[in-house]
């Protein structure tokens, strides 16, 4: 059984479905990109994976068992989550921002230090940044710190929701490369929500295309790009220049 599995999962907002009867598995240790127009249910799906949203119906299996909403905090420590805008604590140094989850879970100081050095070098942040504060960093650098923070405890699952959407193309491309390097060194199950088809093509092994809360196509990147399953998938691809 894969780390993430949905069985007949639906979620409604005020009687209106945001995701409808979704059943799928995410391939372990691969990057899956969820693409689709705004409002198609991508963010809802992602937040159902990490238990931020408890769906109206169906079963969500993460790490081999149904999500336990009474103890979701413990599960969430094993799921990195990164969103657009970094949510860094402005009054805390970069080091302390990255270290947060390590301190909360009593990881020995020495291990935290070593892990932070490893992570900062993955994303090309110089060690001197540890004593800086978020306001002293560019948007791209802050987003990198956000990645380090999410990766501190080496979670087996990493979810990203439009995490790079606000970055300029060059910075975005650099971070993509860093993420792929990290994935090679520490393979994990990554699900990335994006409306940027280029991003999906560059990063993903698998692509899931959503529309109106439904999965219209799901398969290997090659498959989805070469054989769009419907006119709506094809139109979406065609309207986004590669
Ligand atoms: P996407 O991430 O693909 O843009 P979302 O998952 O955010 O889509 O939203 C799917 C649908 O659910 C949309 O119609 C959106 O308006 C609705 N929705 C999302 N969050 C809420 C909320 N907190 N309250 C009410 N409706 C919501
Ligand atoms: Mg969204």
CSV table of C-alpha atoms and ligand atoms in Angstrom, one decimal:
chain,number,residue,atom,x,y,z
A,1,UNK,CA,0.0,0.0,0.0
A,2,UNK,CA,1.4,3.4,-0.9
A,3,UNK,CA,1.9,6.1,1.7
A,4,UNK,CA,-1.1,8.2,0.4
A,5,UNK,CA,-4.3,6.6,-0.6
A,6,UNK,CA,-7.8,8.1,-1.0
A,7,UNK,CA,-11.0,6.0,-1.1
A,8,UNK,CA,-14.2,7.7,-2.3
A,9,UNK,CA,-13.2,11.0,-0.7
A,10,UNK,CA,-15.6,13.9,-1.1
A,11,UNK,CA,-15.6,17.3,0.6
A,12,UNK,CA,-18.4,19.9,0.5
A,13,UNK,CA,-18.5,23.5,1.3
A,14,UNK,CA,-22.0,24.6,2.1
A,15,UNK,CA,-23.5,21.8,-0.1
A,16,UNK,CA,-21.1,22.5,-2.9
A,17,UNK,CA,-18.5,19.8,-3.7
A,18,UNK,CA,-14.9,20.9,-3.7
A,19,UNK,CA,-13.7,17.4,-4.4
A,20,UNK,CA,-16.0,14.6,-5.5
A,21,UNK,CA,-15.6,10.9,-4.8
A,22,UNK,CA,-11.8,10.7,-5.3
A,23,UNK,CA,-10.1,7.4,-5.2
A,24,UNK,CA,-6.4,7.2,-6.0
A,25,UNK,CA,-2.9,6.4,-4.8
A,26,UNK,CA,0.1,8.6,-4.9
A,27,UNK,CA,3.3,6.8,-6.0
A,28,UNK,CA,5.8,6.6,-3.2
A,29,UNK,CA,9.1,8.5,-3.5
A,30,UNK,CA,8.1,10.2,-6.7
A,31,UNK,CA,6.9,13.7,-7.4
A,32,UNK,CA,3.3,14.0,-8.3
A,33,UNK,CA,2.0,17.3,-9.7
A,34,UNK,CA,-1.6,18.3,-9.3
A,35,UNK,CA,-2.6,20.7,-12.0
A,36,UNK,CA,-5.9,22.4,-13.0
A,37,UNK,CA,-7.6,25.7,-13.0
A,38,UNK,CA,-8.2,27.8,-10.0
A,39,UNK,CA,-11.2,26.4,-8.0
A,40,UNK,CA,-10.7,22.9,-9.3
A,41,UNK,CA,-10.1,21.5,-5.8
A,42,UNK,CA,-6.3,21.1,-5.8
A,43,UNK,CA,-5.7,22.9,-2.4
A,44,UNK,CA,-8.6,21.1,-0.8
A,45,UNK,CA,-7.2,17.8,-1.9
A,46,UNK,CA,-3.7,18.7,-0.5
A,47,UNK,CA,-5.1,19.8,2.8
A,48,UNK,CA,-7.1,16.5,3.1
A,49,UNK,CA,-3.8,14.6,2.8
A,50,UNK,CA,-2.3,16.3,5.8
A,51,UNK,CA,-5.5,16.4,7.8
A,52,UNK,CA,-6.0,20.1,7.8
A,53,UNK,CA,-9.3,19.3,6.3
A,54,UNK,CA,-11.4,16.4,7.4
A,55,UNK,CA,-13.4,15.4,4.4
A,56,UNK,CA,-17.2,15.1,4.4
A,57,UNK,CA,-17.0,11.5,3.3
A,58,UNK,CA,-14.6,8.7,2.3
A,59,UNK,CA,-11.4,7.4,3.8
A,60,UNK,CA,-7.9,8.9,3.7
A,61,UNK,CA,-5.0,6.5,4.3
A,62,UNK,CA,-1.7,8.1,5.1
A,63,UNK,CA,1.3,6.0,6.2
A,64,UNK,CA,-0.8,2.8,5.8
A,65,UNK,CA,-3.7,3.6,8.1
A,66,UNK,CA,-6.7,5.9,8.1
A,67,UNK,CA,-5.9,9.4,9.3
A,68,UNK,CA,-6.5,9.7,13.0
A,69,UNK,CA,-8.0,13.1,13.5
A,70,UNK,CA,-7.8,13.0,17.2
A,71,UNK,CA,-4.0,12.7,17.0
A,72,UNK,CA,-3.3,14.5,13.7
A,73,UNK,CA,-0.4,16.5,15.1
A,74,UNK,CA,1.7,13.4,15.3
A,75,UNK,CA,1.0,12.5,11.7
A,76,UNK,CA,1.6,16.0,10.5
A,77,UNK,CA,5.2,16.0,11.9
A,78,UNK,CA,5.9,13.4,9.2
A,79,UNK,CA,4.4,15.6,6.5
A,80,UNK,CA,6.3,18.7,5.2
A,81,UNK,CA,4.0,21.4,4.0
A,82,UNK,CA,5.0,24.5,2.1
A,83,UNK,CA,2.7,27.2,0.8
A,84,UNK,CA,3.0,30.4,-1.1
A,85,UNK,CA,4.4,33.1,1.2
A,86,UNK,CA,6.6,31.4,3.7
A,87,UNK,CA,4.9,31.9,7.0
A,88,UNK,CA,8.3,32.5,8.6
A,89,UNK,CA,8.3,34.0,12.1
A,90,UNK,CA,9.6,37.6,11.7
A,91,UNK,CA,11.0,37.9,15.1
A,92,UNK,CA,13.1,34.7,14.9
A,93,UNK,CA,16.5,34.2,13.2
A,94,UNK,CA,16.7,32.0,10.2
A,95,UNK,CA,18.3,29.3,12.3
A,96,UNK,CA,15.5,29.4,14.8
A,97,UNK,CA,12.9,29.5,12.1
A,98,UNK,CA,14.3,26.3,10.6
A,99,UNK,CA,14.8,24.6,14.0
A,100,UNK,CA,11.2,25.1,15.3
A,101,UNK,CA,10.0,21.5,14.9
A,102,UNK,CA,13.3,20.1,16.1
A,103,UNK,CA,13.0,22.0,19.4
A,104,UNK,CA,9.4,21.1,19.9
A,105,UNK,CA,10.1,17.4,19.5
A,106,UNK,CA,13.3,17.6,21.6
A,107,UNK,CA,15.8,16.6,18.8
A,108,UNK,CA,19.3,17.0,20.3
A,109,UNK,CA,20.8,20.4,19.5
A,110,UNK,CA,23.8,18.9,17.7
A,111,UNK,CA,21.5,16.9,15.4
A,112,UNK,CA,19.5,20.0,14.6
A,113,UNK,CA,22.6,21.9,13.8
A,114,UNK,CA,23.9,19.2,11.5
A,115,UNK,CA,20.5,18.9,9.7
A,116,UNK,CA,20.2,22.6,9.2
A,117,UNK,CA,23.7,22.7,7.7
A,118,UNK,CA,22.8,19.9,5.3
A,119,UNK,CA,19.5,21.5,4.3
A,120,UNK,CA,20.9,25.0,3.8
A,121,UNK,CA,23.5,23.6,1.5
A,122,UNK,CA,20.9,21.8,-0.5
A,123,UNK,CA,19.2,25.1,-1.3
A,124,UNK,CA,22.3,27.1,-1.6
A,125,UNK,CA,21.8,29.3,1.5
A,126,UNK,CA,25.2,30.4,2.9
A,127,UNK,CA,25.8,29.5,6.6
A,128,UNK,CA,26.1,33.2,7.4
A,129,UNK,CA,22.3,33.5,6.9
A,130,UNK,CA,21.6,31.6,10.1
A,131,UNK,CA,21.8,34.7,12.2
A,132,UNK,CA,19.8,36.9,9.8
A,133,UNK,CA,16.1,37.6,10.1
A,134,UNK,CA,13.5,37.0,7.4
A,135,UNK,CA,13.1,40.6,6.5
A,136,UNK,CA,16.8,40.7,5.4
A,137,UNK,CA,16.2,37.9,2.8
A,138,UNK,CA,14.8,38.1,-0.7
A,139,UNK,CA,11.5,36.3,-1.5
A,140,UNK,CA,13.4,33.4,-3.1
A,141,UNK,CA,15.7,33.1,0.0
A,142,UNK,CA,12.7,33.1,2.3
A,143,UNK,CA,11.0,30.4,0.3
A,144,UNK,CA,14.2,28.3,0.6
A,145,UNK,CA,14.2,28.8,4.3
A,146,UNK,CA,10.6,27.6,4.3
A,147,UNK,CA,11.7,24.4,2.5
A,148,UNK,CA,14.5,23.9,5.1
A,149,UNK,CA,12.0,24.3,7.9
A,150,UNK,CA,9.6,21.8,6.3
A,151,UNK,CA,12.4,19.3,5.8
A,152,UNK,CA,14.0,19.5,9.2
A,153,UNK,CA,12.6,16.3,10.5
A,154,UNK,CA,13.2,14.5,7.2
A,155,UNK,CA,9.5,13.8,6.6
A,156,UNK,CA,8.6,11.0,4.2
A,157,UNK,CA,6.0,13.1,2.6
A,158,UNK,CA,6.3,16.7,1.4
A,159,UNK,CA,3.3,18.7,0.1
A,160,UNK,CA,3.7,22.0,-1.7
A,161,UNK,CA,0.8,24.3,-2.6
A,162,UNK,CA,1.8,26.9,-5.2
A,163,UNK,CA,4.9,27.4,-3.1
A,164,UNK,CA,6.9,29.0,-5.9
A,165,UNK,CA,4.1,30.9,-7.6
A,166,UNK,CA,5.2,34.4,-6.4
A,167,UNK,CA,8.9,34.0,-7.5
A,168,UNK,CA,10.5,35.4,-10.6
A,169,UNK,CA,11.1,32.8,-13.3
A,170,UNK,CA,14.9,32.6,-12.7
A,171,UNK,CA,14.6,32.1,-9.0
A,172,UNK,CA,11.9,29.6,-9.5
A,173,UNK,CA,14.0,27.7,-11.9
A,174,UNK,CA,16.9,27.6,-9.4
A,175,UNK,CA,14.7,26.3,-6.6
A,176,UNK,CA,13.3,23.7,-8.9
A,177,UNK,CA,16.8,22.4,-9.6
A,178,UNK,CA,17.6,22.4,-5.9
A,179,UNK,CA,14.4,20.5,-5.1
A,180,UNK,CA,15.3,17.9,-7.7
A,181,UNK,CA,18.8,17.6,-6.3
A,182,UNK,CA,17.3,17.1,-2.8
A,183,UNK,CA,14.9,14.5,-4.2
A,184,UNK,CA,17.8,12.6,-5.6
A,185,UNK,CA,19.7,12.7,-2.3
A,186,UNK,CA,16.7,12.1,-0.1
A,187,UNK,CA,13.9,10.6,-2.1
A,188,UNK,CA,10.5,11.3,-0.6
A,189,UNK,CA,6.9,11.3,-1.7
A,190,UNK,CA,6.2,14.8,-3.0
A,191,UNK,CA,2.9,16.2,-4.0
A,192,UNK,CA,3.0,19.6,-5.6
A,193,UNK,CA,0.0,21.7,-6.5
A,194,UNK,CA,0.6,24.2,-9.2
A,195,UNK,CA,-1.2,26.0,-12.0
A,196,UNK,CA,2.2,26.3,-13.8
A,197,UNK,CA,2.4,23.6,-16.4
A,198,UNK,CA,6.1,24.3,-16.9
A,199,UNK,CA,6.7,23.6,-13.3
A,200,UNK,CA,4.8,20.4,-13.4
A,201,UNK,CA,6.7,19.3,-16.5
A,202,UNK,CA,10.1,20.1,-15.0
A,203,UNK,CA,9.4,18.5,-11.6
A,204,UNK,CA,6.9,15.8,-11.9
A,205,UNK,CA,7.1,12.1,-12.4
A,206,UNK,CA,3.3,11.8,-12.4
A,207,UNK,CA,0.6,14.4,-13.3
A,208,UNK,CA,-2.9,14.5,-11.9
A,209,UNK,CA,-5.3,16.9,-13.8
A,210,UNK,CA,-8.3,18.2,-11.8
A,211,UNK,CA,-11.4,19.9,-13.0
A,212,UNK,CA,-14.5,20.8,-10.9
A,213,UNK,CA,-13.4,18.6,-8.0
A,214,UNK,CA,-12.8,15.5,-10.2
A,215,UNK,CA,-9.7,13.9,-11.5
A,216,UNK,CA,-9.9,14.1,-15.3
A,217,UNK,CA,-6.6,12.4,-15.9
A,218,UNK,CA,-3.9,10.8,-13.8
A,219,UNK,CA,-0.8,9.1,-15.0
A,220,UNK,CA,2.9,9.4,-15.8
A,221,UNK,CA,4.0,12.8,-17.1
A,222,UNK,CA,4.7,11.4,-20.5
A,223,UNK,CA,1.3,9.8,-20.7
A,224,UNK,CA,-0.6,12.9,-19.7
A,225,UNK,CA,1.4,15.2,-22.0
A,226,UNK,CA,1.3,12.9,-25.0
A,227,UNK,CA,-2.2,11.5,-24.7
A,228,UNK,CA,-4.5,14.1,-23.1
A,229,UNK,CA,-7.6,12.1,-22.0
A,230,UNK,CA,-10.1,14.7,-23.0
A,231,UNK,CA,-10.7,18.0,-24.8
A,232,UNK,CA,-10.5,19.8,-21.5
A,233,UNK,CA,-7.1,18.4,-20.6
A,234,UNK,CA,-5.8,19.1,-24.1
A,235,UNK,CA,-7.1,22.7,-24.0
A,236,UNK,CA,-5.5,23.2,-20.7
A,237,UNK,CA,-2.1,22.0,-22.0
A,238,UNK,CA,-2.4,24.0,-25.2
A,239,UNK,CA,-3.3,27.2,-23.5
A,240,UNK,CA,-0.2,27.1,-21.4
A,241,UNK,CA,2.9,27.7,-23.4
A,242,UNK,CA,5.7,25.3,-22.7
B,1,LIG,P1,-7.8,25.3,-6.1
B,1,LIG,O1,-6.8,25.1,-5.1
B,1,LIG,O2,-7.8,24.3,-7.3
B,1,LIG,O3,-7.9,26.7,-6.7
B,1,LIG,P2,-9.7,24.9,-3.9
B,1,LIG,O4,-9.5,23.6,-3.4
B,1,LIG,O5,-9.1,26.0,-3.2
B,1,LIG,O6,-9.2,25.0,-5.5
B,1,LIG,O7,-11.2,25.2,-4.0
B,1,LIG,C1,-12.2,24.3,-4.6
B,1,LIG,C2,-13.6,24.9,-4.4
B,1,LIG,O8,-13.9,24.9,-3.1
B,1,LIG,C3,-13.7,26.3,-5.0
B,1,LIG,O9,-15.0,26.4,-5.6
B,1,LIG,C4,-13.6,27.1,-3.8
B,1,LIG,O10,-14.3,28.3,-3.9
B,1,LIG,C5,-14.2,26.3,-2.7
B,1,LIG,N1,-13.6,26.5,-1.4
B,1,LIG,C6,-12.3,26.3,-1.0
B,1,LIG,N2,-12.1,26.6,0.3
B,1,LIG,C7,-13.3,27.0,0.8
B,1,LIG,C8,-13.7,27.5,2.0
B,1,LIG,N3,-12.9,27.5,3.1
B,1,LIG,N4,-15.0,27.8,2.2
B,1,LIG,C9,-15.9,27.7,1.1
B,1,LIG,N5,-15.5,27.3,-0.1
B,1,LIG,C10,-14.3,27.0,-0.3
B,2,LIG,MG1,-5.3,26.5,-4.5
